[in-house]
Short mmCIF file of C-alpha atoms in Angstrom, two decimals:
data_model
loop_
_atom_site.label_atom_id
_atom_site.label_comp_id
_atom_site.label_asym_id
_atom_site.label_seq_id
_atom_site.Cartn_x
_atom_site.Cartn_y
_atom_site.Cartn_z
CA MET A 12 -97.48 -55.28 -67.68
CA THR A 13 -94.06 -57.73 -67.16
CA THR A 14 -94.62 -60.62 -67.71
CA GLN A 15 -92.41 -63.50 -65.85
CA ALA A 16 -91.69 -67.11 -65.10
CA ALA A 17 -94.47 -68.62 -62.64
CA PHE A 18 -94.93 -67.38 -59.53
CA ASP A 19 -96.07 -69.32 -56.12
CA LEU A 20 -98.80 -66.62 -55.74
CA ILE A 21 -99.06 -62.66 -56.45
CA PHE A 22 -100.52 -60.31 -54.72
CA ARG A 23 -102.56 -57.74 -57.18
CA ASN A 24 -103.56 -54.14 -56.40
CA VAL A 25 -101.53 -53.50 -53.36
CA LEU A 26 -100.65 -50.36 -51.89
CA LEU A 27 -96.94 -50.00 -50.79
CA ARG A 28 -95.72 -46.89 -48.91
CA SER A 29 -92.94 -46.39 -51.65
CA SER A 30 -95.21 -46.48 -53.77
CA ALA A 31 -97.54 -43.76 -56.35
CA ALA A 32 -100.34 -46.30 -57.14
CA PRO A 33 -100.66 -49.59 -56.98
CA VAL A 34 -98.74 -52.66 -57.94
CA ASP A 35 -98.22 -56.89 -57.75
CA ILE A 36 -95.82 -58.78 -55.90
CA GLY A 37 -94.92 -61.82 -57.33
CA VAL A 38 -93.79 -64.42 -54.36
CA LYS A 39 -91.86 -67.69 -54.55
CA ASP A 40 -89.88 -70.44 -52.79
CA GLY A 41 -91.31 -68.03 -50.02
CA ARG A 42 -89.73 -64.25 -51.43
CA PHE A 43 -90.38 -61.87 -53.21
CA ALA A 44 -89.29 -62.06 -56.62
CA ALA A 45 -90.62 -59.13 -58.19
CA ILE A 46 -92.53 -56.03 -58.02
CA ALA A 47 -94.70 -54.27 -60.95
CA PRO A 48 -97.16 -51.92 -61.85
CA LYS A 49 -98.61 -55.11 -63.14
CA LEU A 50 -96.98 -59.24 -63.91
CA ALA A 51 -98.89 -60.96 -66.64
CA CYS A 52 -98.25 -64.58 -64.62
CA GLU A 53 -100.69 -67.84 -63.91
CA ALA A 54 -100.42 -67.87 -60.41
CA ALA A 55 -102.50 -67.41 -56.96
CA GLY A 56 -103.30 -64.94 -56.70
CA VAL A 57 -104.48 -62.25 -53.80
CA ASP A 58 -106.74 -59.09 -54.71
CA LEU A 59 -105.61 -56.62 -52.05
CA GLY A 60 -107.88 -53.43 -53.92
CA GLY A 61 -105.03 -51.11 -53.01
CA LEU A 62 -105.47 -51.57 -50.00
CA LEU A 63 -102.48 -50.57 -48.20
CA ALA A 64 -99.64 -53.78 -47.06
CA LEU A 65 -97.07 -53.51 -44.47
CA PRO A 66 -93.54 -55.59 -44.33
CA GLY A 67 -95.42 -56.60 -40.78
CA PHE A 68 -94.65 -54.30 -37.35
CA VAL A 69 -91.31 -55.13 -35.01
CA ASP A 70 -90.99 -54.86 -31.74
CA THR A 71 -87.75 -54.12 -30.14
CA HIS A 72 -88.80 -54.34 -26.21
CA ILE A 73 -90.92 -56.79 -25.42
CA HIS A 74 -90.94 -59.84 -21.85
CA LEU A 75 -92.69 -62.85 -22.53
CA ASP A 76 -91.40 -64.14 -19.54
CA LYS A 77 -93.33 -61.96 -17.10
CA ALA A 78 -97.05 -61.33 -19.27
CA CYS A 79 -100.16 -61.84 -18.66
CA LEU A 80 -100.07 -62.10 -14.39
CA LEU A 81 -102.94 -60.34 -13.83
CA GLY A 82 -104.27 -61.83 -10.85
CA ARG A 83 -101.49 -62.99 -8.95
CA CYS A 84 -100.62 -60.57 -6.97
CA GLY A 85 -102.25 -57.15 -6.23
CA HIS A 86 -101.42 -54.78 -9.29
CA ASP A 87 -101.47 -51.22 -7.07
CA HIS A 88 -97.50 -51.10 -7.01
CA GLY A 89 -96.78 -47.69 -8.17
CA THR A 90 -92.77 -47.32 -8.42
CA VAL A 91 -90.47 -49.27 -10.55
CA SER A 92 -88.85 -50.54 -7.77
CA GLU A 93 -91.98 -51.91 -6.33
CA ALA A 94 -92.83 -53.41 -9.92
CA ILE A 95 -89.28 -55.95 -9.76
CA ARG A 96 -90.26 -56.96 -6.70
CA ALA A 97 -93.38 -58.44 -7.16
CA VAL A 98 -92.42 -59.91 -10.05
CA ALA A 99 -89.38 -62.05 -8.95
CA ALA A 100 -91.88 -62.91 -5.80
CA MET A 101 -92.94 -65.17 -8.26
CA LYS A 102 -91.58 -66.19 -10.90
CA LYS A 103 -89.85 -68.59 -8.54
CA ASP A 104 -92.37 -70.55 -8.85
CA PHE A 105 -92.76 -69.90 -12.99
CA THR A 106 -92.18 -73.33 -14.07
CA ILE A 107 -91.76 -73.72 -18.09
CA GLU A 108 -94.51 -74.77 -19.02
CA ASP A 109 -96.82 -71.61 -17.62
CA VAL A 110 -94.39 -68.90 -19.70
CA TYR A 111 -94.71 -70.72 -22.40
CA ALA A 112 -98.59 -71.26 -21.85
CA ARG A 113 -98.43 -66.86 -20.62
CA GLY A 114 -95.95 -66.12 -23.94
CA ALA A 115 -98.08 -68.06 -25.73
CA ARG A 116 -100.52 -66.14 -25.80
CA VAL A 117 -99.26 -62.60 -25.97
CA LEU A 118 -97.33 -64.05 -29.37
CA GLU A 119 -100.69 -64.59 -31.11
CA ARG A 120 -102.29 -61.60 -30.33
CA ALA A 121 -99.11 -60.10 -31.11
CA VAL A 122 -99.97 -62.42 -34.71
CA VAL A 123 -103.41 -61.58 -35.70
CA ASN A 124 -102.23 -57.04 -34.59
CA GLY A 125 -99.39 -57.99 -37.28
CA THR A 126 -95.67 -57.75 -36.15
CA THR A 127 -93.74 -60.58 -38.03
CA ARG A 128 -90.54 -59.79 -35.50
CA MET A 129 -89.72 -59.75 -32.29
CA ARG A 130 -87.24 -59.42 -29.91
CA THR A 131 -88.26 -60.16 -26.31
CA HIS A 132 -86.18 -60.23 -23.54
CA VAL A 133 -85.69 -62.74 -20.88
CA GLU A 134 -84.47 -62.39 -17.24
CA ILE A 135 -81.52 -64.90 -16.58
CA ASP A 136 -80.95 -65.23 -12.73
CA PRO A 137 -80.82 -67.13 -10.22
CA ARG A 138 -84.44 -67.24 -9.59
CA ILE A 139 -85.96 -68.18 -12.82
CA GLY A 140 -82.91 -69.99 -13.36
CA LEU A 141 -83.01 -70.30 -16.94
CA ARG A 142 -86.91 -72.30 -16.98
CA GLY A 143 -88.10 -68.62 -18.56
CA PHE A 144 -84.90 -68.58 -21.46
CA GLU A 145 -85.61 -72.58 -22.13
CA ALA A 146 -90.08 -71.55 -22.52
CA VAL A 147 -88.92 -68.57 -24.62
CA LYS A 148 -86.83 -71.55 -27.39
CA ALA A 149 -89.87 -73.54 -27.39
CA LEU A 150 -92.06 -69.97 -28.57
CA LYS A 151 -89.37 -69.59 -30.94
CA ARG A 152 -89.00 -72.60 -32.83
CA ASP A 153 -92.54 -73.44 -32.30
CA TYR A 154 -94.20 -69.73 -33.64
CA ALA A 155 -91.40 -69.67 -36.41
CA TRP A 156 -94.25 -70.49 -39.23
CA ALA A 157 -95.63 -66.62 -37.79
CA ILE A 158 -93.03 -64.74 -36.73
CA ASP A 159 -89.29 -63.94 -35.85
CA LEU A 160 -88.32 -64.93 -32.52
CA GLU A 161 -84.70 -62.62 -31.07
CA LEU A 162 -83.62 -63.82 -27.84
CA CYS A 163 -82.32 -60.96 -25.28
CA VAL A 164 -81.54 -62.08 -22.32
CA PHE A 165 -80.63 -60.51 -19.40
CA PRO A 166 -80.40 -59.99 -15.53
CA GLN A 167 -83.86 -57.71 -14.51
CA GLU A 168 -82.38 -57.97 -10.59
CA GLY A 169 -78.29 -56.78 -11.05
CA LEU A 170 -75.11 -58.84 -12.25
CA THR A 171 -71.92 -57.83 -9.17
CA ASN A 172 -75.11 -57.82 -6.40
CA ASP A 173 -76.63 -61.79 -7.52
CA PRO A 174 -73.81 -64.18 -7.56
CA GLY A 175 -74.34 -67.05 -10.25
CA ALA A 176 -76.70 -64.42 -12.64
CA GLU A 177 -73.13 -63.91 -14.82
CA GLU A 178 -72.64 -67.81 -15.48
CA LEU A 179 -75.73 -68.27 -16.15
CA LEU A 180 -75.66 -65.07 -18.52
CA ALA A 181 -73.36 -67.02 -20.36
CA LYS A 182 -74.32 -70.28 -20.67
CA ALA A 183 -77.56 -69.19 -22.13
CA LEU A 184 -75.35 -66.64 -24.58
CA ARG A 185 -74.15 -70.55 -25.78
CA ASP A 186 -76.89 -72.44 -26.06
CA GLY A 187 -79.41 -69.82 -27.97
CA GLY A 188 -79.60 -65.72 -26.56
CA GLU A 189 -78.63 -63.78 -29.84
CA VAL A 190 -78.89 -60.81 -27.56
CA ILE A 191 -77.48 -59.09 -24.20
CA GLY A 192 -79.24 -56.99 -22.78
CA GLY A 193 -78.96 -55.16 -18.56
CA CYS A 194 -80.35 -53.89 -15.57
CA PRO A 195 -77.93 -51.38 -14.46
CA TYR A 196 -80.17 -48.71 -12.13
CA VAL A 197 -81.30 -52.39 -9.76
CA ASP A 198 -77.13 -52.67 -9.76
CA THR A 199 -74.76 -51.75 -6.76
CA ASP A 200 -72.39 -50.81 -8.74
CA PRO A 201 -73.55 -50.12 -12.05
CA ASN A 202 -70.70 -48.95 -13.99
CA ALA A 203 -69.39 -53.09 -13.27
CA HIS A 204 -72.46 -54.16 -14.95
CA LEU A 205 -72.02 -52.55 -18.41
CA ALA A 206 -68.42 -52.46 -18.29
CA ARG A 207 -69.35 -56.93 -17.61
CA ILE A 208 -72.76 -56.77 -19.92
CA PHE A 209 -70.41 -55.16 -22.97
CA ASP A 210 -67.98 -58.26 -21.92
CA LEU A 211 -70.19 -60.35 -22.87
CA ALA A 212 -71.82 -59.29 -25.73
CA GLN A 213 -68.40 -58.42 -27.27
CA GLU A 214 -67.63 -61.88 -25.55
CA PHE A 215 -70.39 -63.49 -27.70
CA ASP A 216 -70.24 -61.69 -30.47
CA VAL A 217 -74.14 -60.37 -29.91
CA ASP A 218 -75.71 -57.26 -29.31
CA VAL A 219 -76.34 -55.03 -26.33
CA ASP A 220 -80.00 -54.31 -25.71
CA LEU A 221 -80.63 -52.41 -21.91
CA HIS A 222 -82.90 -50.91 -19.89
CA LEU A 223 -82.16 -47.57 -18.64
CA ASP A 224 -82.17 -44.26 -16.85
CA PHE A 225 -85.84 -45.37 -15.98
CA ASP A 226 -87.13 -42.51 -13.86
CA LEU A 227 -87.25 -38.52 -14.00
CA ASP A 228 -84.33 -37.48 -11.85
CA PRO A 229 -82.38 -35.95 -14.60
CA SER A 230 -79.57 -35.31 -12.32
CA TRP A 231 -77.16 -39.07 -12.83
CA TRP A 232 -77.74 -41.78 -15.52
CA HIS A 233 -75.32 -44.20 -16.66
CA LEU A 234 -76.43 -42.65 -20.30
CA ASP A 235 -72.41 -41.14 -20.30
CA GLU A 236 -70.87 -44.31 -19.58
CA VAL A 237 -73.18 -46.14 -22.00
CA CYS A 238 -72.11 -44.22 -25.04
CA ARG A 239 -68.29 -43.68 -23.31
CA GLN A 240 -68.55 -48.11 -23.33
CA THR A 241 -70.13 -47.90 -26.59
CA GLU A 242 -67.55 -45.69 -28.33
CA GLN A 243 -64.50 -47.70 -27.12
CA ARG A 244 -65.49 -51.18 -28.01
CA ASN A 245 -66.66 -49.45 -31.19
CA TYR A 246 -70.25 -50.91 -30.55
CA SER A 247 -71.92 -48.03 -32.57
CA GLY A 248 -74.90 -49.61 -34.25
CA ARG A 249 -75.22 -52.27 -32.03
CA VAL A 250 -76.51 -50.96 -28.47
CA ALA A 251 -80.05 -50.36 -28.22
CA ILE A 252 -80.94 -48.30 -24.49
CA GLY A 253 -84.73 -48.78 -23.40
CA HIS A 254 -87.19 -46.89 -21.76
CA ALA A 255 -84.50 -43.99 -20.69
CA THR A 256 -87.07 -41.82 -19.39
CA LYS A 257 -85.09 -39.18 -18.25
CA LEU A 258 -84.54 -37.98 -21.28
CA SER A 259 -88.05 -36.44 -21.25
CA ALA A 260 -87.36 -34.28 -17.51
CA LEU A 261 -84.59 -33.05 -19.56
CA PRO A 262 -84.48 -29.21 -20.36
CA PRO A 263 -83.57 -27.89 -23.71
CA ASP A 264 -79.90 -27.60 -23.54
CA ARG A 265 -78.99 -30.84 -22.04
CA MET A 266 -81.33 -32.78 -24.18
CA LYS A 267 -79.88 -30.77 -26.93
CA ALA A 268 -76.50 -32.52 -25.88
CA ALA A 269 -77.69 -35.95 -24.99
CA THR A 270 -79.38 -36.76 -29.23
CA ALA A 271 -75.73 -35.32 -30.16
CA GLN A 272 -74.64 -37.94 -27.82
CA LEU A 273 -76.55 -40.66 -28.83
CA ALA A 274 -76.48 -39.80 -32.37
CA ARG A 275 -72.49 -39.79 -32.58
CA SER A 276 -72.33 -42.95 -30.11
CA GLY A 277 -74.39 -44.72 -32.19
CA VAL A 278 -77.19 -45.93 -29.46
CA ALA A 279 -80.45 -46.30 -30.00
CA VAL A 280 -83.70 -45.47 -27.61
CA THR A 281 -86.41 -47.45 -28.05
CA VAL A 282 -89.52 -46.17 -26.01
CA LEU A 283 -92.23 -48.55 -24.39
CA PRO A 284 -95.43 -45.79 -23.79
CA ALA A 285 -97.65 -47.94 -21.39
CA THR A 286 -94.92 -49.00 -18.98
CA ASP A 287 -93.09 -45.39 -19.43
CA LEU A 288 -96.41 -43.60 -18.74
CA TYR A 289 -98.00 -46.05 -15.58
CA LEU A 290 -95.54 -45.54 -14.11
CA MET A 291 -93.21 -42.40 -14.32
CA GLY A 292 -94.66 -39.96 -12.44
CA ARG A 293 -97.46 -41.69 -9.93
CA GLU A 294 -96.52 -39.37 -7.08
CA ALA A 295 -97.86 -36.12 -7.88
CA THR A 296 -100.63 -34.93 -7.27
CA HIS A 297 -101.08 -32.53 -9.75
CA ASN A 298 -100.01 -31.65 -13.89
CA ALA A 299 -98.58 -35.11 -14.04
CA PRO A 300 -95.37 -35.53 -15.98
CA ARG A 301 -95.68 -37.51 -19.40
CA GLY A 302 -91.80 -39.66 -18.58
CA LEU A 303 -92.26 -40.37 -22.26
CA THR A 304 -88.88 -39.60 -24.67
CA LEU A 305 -90.19 -37.84 -26.97
CA ALA A 306 -88.57 -40.59 -30.42
CA HIS A 307 -90.32 -38.77 -33.10
CA LYS A 308 -87.73 -35.76 -32.36
CA LEU A 309 -84.63 -37.76 -31.83
CA ALA A 310 -85.25 -40.08 -35.18
CA GLY A 311 -85.23 -36.20 -36.70
CA ASP A 312 -82.26 -35.35 -34.80
CA GLY A 313 -79.55 -38.39 -36.50
CA VAL A 314 -80.52 -41.35 -33.38
CA LEU A 315 -82.26 -44.65 -33.96
CA CYS A 316 -85.44 -45.05 -32.70
CA SER A 317 -88.30 -47.41 -31.81
CA VAL A 318 -91.49 -47.42 -29.96
CA ALA A 319 -92.27 -50.76 -27.87
CA THR A 320 -94.66 -53.00 -25.93
CA ASN A 321 -92.30 -53.99 -23.18
CA ASN A 322 -95.05 -55.83 -21.47
CA VAL A 323 -98.39 -57.28 -21.59
CA LEU A 324 -101.29 -57.81 -18.65
CA ASN A 325 -98.40 -58.02 -15.57
CA PRO A 326 -97.87 -54.56 -12.07
CA PHE A 327 -95.10 -53.12 -14.64
CA THR A 328 -98.05 -52.56 -17.44
CA PRO A 329 -101.13 -54.14 -16.30
CA PHE A 330 -102.65 -53.23 -20.01
CA GLY A 331 -101.78 -54.26 -23.63
CA ASP A 332 -103.36 -56.26 -26.44
CA ALA A 333 -99.21 -56.61 -28.30
CA SER A 334 -100.91 -54.26 -30.85
CA LEU A 335 -97.90 -52.17 -32.29
CA LEU A 336 -100.20 -49.47 -34.28
CA ARG A 337 -102.49 -49.18 -31.69
CA MET A 338 -99.57 -48.24 -29.63
CA ALA A 339 -97.95 -46.06 -32.23
CA ASN A 340 -100.74 -44.85 -32.87
CA PHE A 341 -101.36 -44.17 -27.75
CA TYR A 342 -97.67 -42.82 -28.64
CA ALA A 343 -98.66 -40.13 -31.01
CA ASN A 344 -101.75 -38.90 -28.98
CA VAL A 345 -99.25 -38.32 -25.65
CA ALA A 346 -96.29 -37.12 -27.71
CA HIS A 347 -98.13 -34.07 -29.48
CA ALA A 348 -97.37 -35.13 -32.34
CA SER A 349 -98.41 -33.24 -35.51
CA VAL A 350 -100.51 -34.69 -38.99
CA SER A 351 -96.62 -34.16 -40.06
CA ASP A 352 -95.33 -36.72 -38.21
CA PHE A 353 -97.36 -39.39 -38.23
CA ASP A 354 -94.89 -40.90 -41.05
CA VAL A 355 -91.88 -41.33 -39.01
CA CYS A 356 -94.23 -42.62 -35.95
CA LEU A 357 -95.23 -45.21 -38.47
CA ASP A 358 -90.92 -45.60 -38.85
CA LEU A 359 -91.36 -45.64 -35.02
CA VAL A 360 -92.78 -49.55 -36.08
CA THR A 361 -91.27 -50.53 -38.50
CA GLU A 362 -88.93 -49.32 -40.29
CA LEU A 363 -86.50 -47.38 -37.79
CA PRO A 364 -87.28 -50.92 -35.13
CA ALA A 365 -85.54 -53.05 -38.19
CA ARG A 366 -82.89 -50.77 -38.36
CA LEU A 367 -82.55 -51.08 -34.86
CA MET A 368 -82.15 -54.49 -34.93
CA ASN A 369 -80.01 -54.71 -37.88
CA LEU A 370 -82.42 -57.02 -40.08
CA ALA A 371 -80.82 -56.90 -43.36
CA ASP A 372 -83.98 -58.82 -44.84
CA TYR A 373 -86.42 -56.96 -43.68
CA GLY A 374 -89.07 -54.65 -46.07
CA ILE A 375 -90.97 -55.88 -49.40
CA LYS A 376 -87.75 -55.94 -52.11
CA VAL A 377 -86.68 -58.57 -54.19
CA GLY A 378 -85.18 -61.43 -52.70
CA ASN A 379 -86.86 -60.57 -49.02
CA PRO A 380 -88.88 -62.78 -46.55
CA ALA A 381 -92.41 -62.82 -48.77
CA ASP A 382 -93.58 -61.21 -45.31
CA LEU A 383 -96.35 -59.10 -45.71
CA ILE A 384 -99.53 -57.65 -43.58
CA VAL A 385 -102.22 -55.65 -45.28
CA LEU A 386 -104.52 -52.82 -43.63
CA ASP A 387 -107.60 -51.74 -44.06
CA THR A 388 -106.32 -47.74 -45.60
CA LYS A 389 -105.75 -47.58 -48.28
CA ASP A 390 -103.57 -44.05 -47.34
CA SER A 391 -99.94 -44.70 -45.35
CA ARG A 392 -101.19 -41.17 -44.00
CA PHE A 393 -103.84 -42.39 -41.91
CA ALA A 394 -102.58 -46.13 -40.44
CA ILE A 395 -101.75 -43.98 -37.69
CA ALA A 396 -104.56 -41.49 -37.59
CA GLU A 397 -106.94 -44.14 -37.97
CA LEU A 398 -105.87 -47.55 -36.66
CA PRO A 399 -107.48 -49.72 -40.20
CA ASP A 400 -108.05 -53.12 -38.74
CA VAL A 401 -105.16 -55.26 -40.27
CA LEU A 402 -107.05 -57.68 -42.76
CA MET A 403 -104.35 -60.60 -43.53
CA GLY A 404 -100.35 -61.28 -42.77
CA PHE A 405 -97.71 -63.76 -44.86
CA LYS A 406 -95.03 -65.16 -43.42
CA GLY A 407 -92.42 -66.93 -46.33
CA GLY A 408 -95.33 -66.07 -48.38
CA ARG A 409 -97.85 -68.65 -46.56
CA GLN A 410 -100.86 -66.60 -45.14
CA THR A 411 -100.77 -66.98 -41.19
CA PHE A 412 -103.97 -64.97 -40.38
CA ALA A 413 -107.71 -63.28 -41.71
CA ARG A 414 -109.36 -61.06 -40.01
CA ALA A 415 -113.43 -60.90 -41.51
CA ARG A 416 -114.02 -57.19 -41.73
CA PRO A 417 -117.13 -55.82 -39.70
CA THR A 418 -120.79 -56.13 -40.70
CA LEU A 419 -123.55 -53.20 -40.24
CA PHE A 420 -126.87 -54.37 -40.18
CA SER A 421 -128.90 -51.06 -40.57
CA PRO A 422 -132.64 -51.70 -40.34
CA LYS A 423 -133.19 -52.07 -43.67
CA SER A 424 -131.30 -54.74 -44.23
#
């Protein structure tokens, strides 16, 4: 038993992924202050009964500004370009209040499903201006009690072919944008698009997170240029690519080479199962391709990877509940993950995305913010397999939500 100075809160009988037996965790001033088998101290306590605690799920790629658009347009879109056009037609009428309300709806679902860190991509262009950006900035401020929200500003509809977009991007980066994204496959000059995105990244000293290679034609791609720019500018560990569905279409020899290239360059990959599966291979009449890049295999070969949400209830993905645990389970099913891969699949929504976002203070460790969620399981191996309920969450040592266990009423009760 370890005797400690006073804590503000003690979590007792907590199972961690790193511990063979339950431990106690002391919290002081919003941070983890001690972790030991037993803490002898008078303090408010929460007995978790040996249930699994995680530092929270980390969503590296979501679009809060264009979420929850079901009902505003038909949803018979079958391609990426059709989905982009559908949202483009609507977003010119988006207001700050509208974006805020839709984003809040998704954020609240994410919080009660256990997400504590999130990177949201925000469209910046002359049609939406900075309205979406202002709304998401307000969401970041108003929900800081429950989730850390990072803003990645990007031009969805091009850059070199969209006069005024670059000036708006720079303005957003001066006013709270924390990461810059890009979408070279919609630009008339993809390489110039990428060069300007990296220029802005260096000018404002921010990381890069790109939408890239979002189709199933491996005869061309922009991955080579991204890796070249990353190496040339010494940006290893600061660049991520989302979707990268072309990787799923590569034969083994090319995939081996691409994996080595990504690992050498320090470019991370985010797989977005719900959107990638919904939009890829829809034209097939049989044996439809999945279009899902195997993140757990890439991670095993030294590429930093994550699995994330992308879109919720809109033309890109007319599904979603912002649950990363469900997304990881969905990914594991579709990716043919073996039971021995389940731990890595959990890593893809926790530890690995935290590394992708360069979150140095993530994790249940002494000195880190006391962010913690509790899953209704006593074995981390089953978190992916059985989709346990997320029972409660804490941010900075303060409880943010609770979910009651269901009650069964048998005829004999």
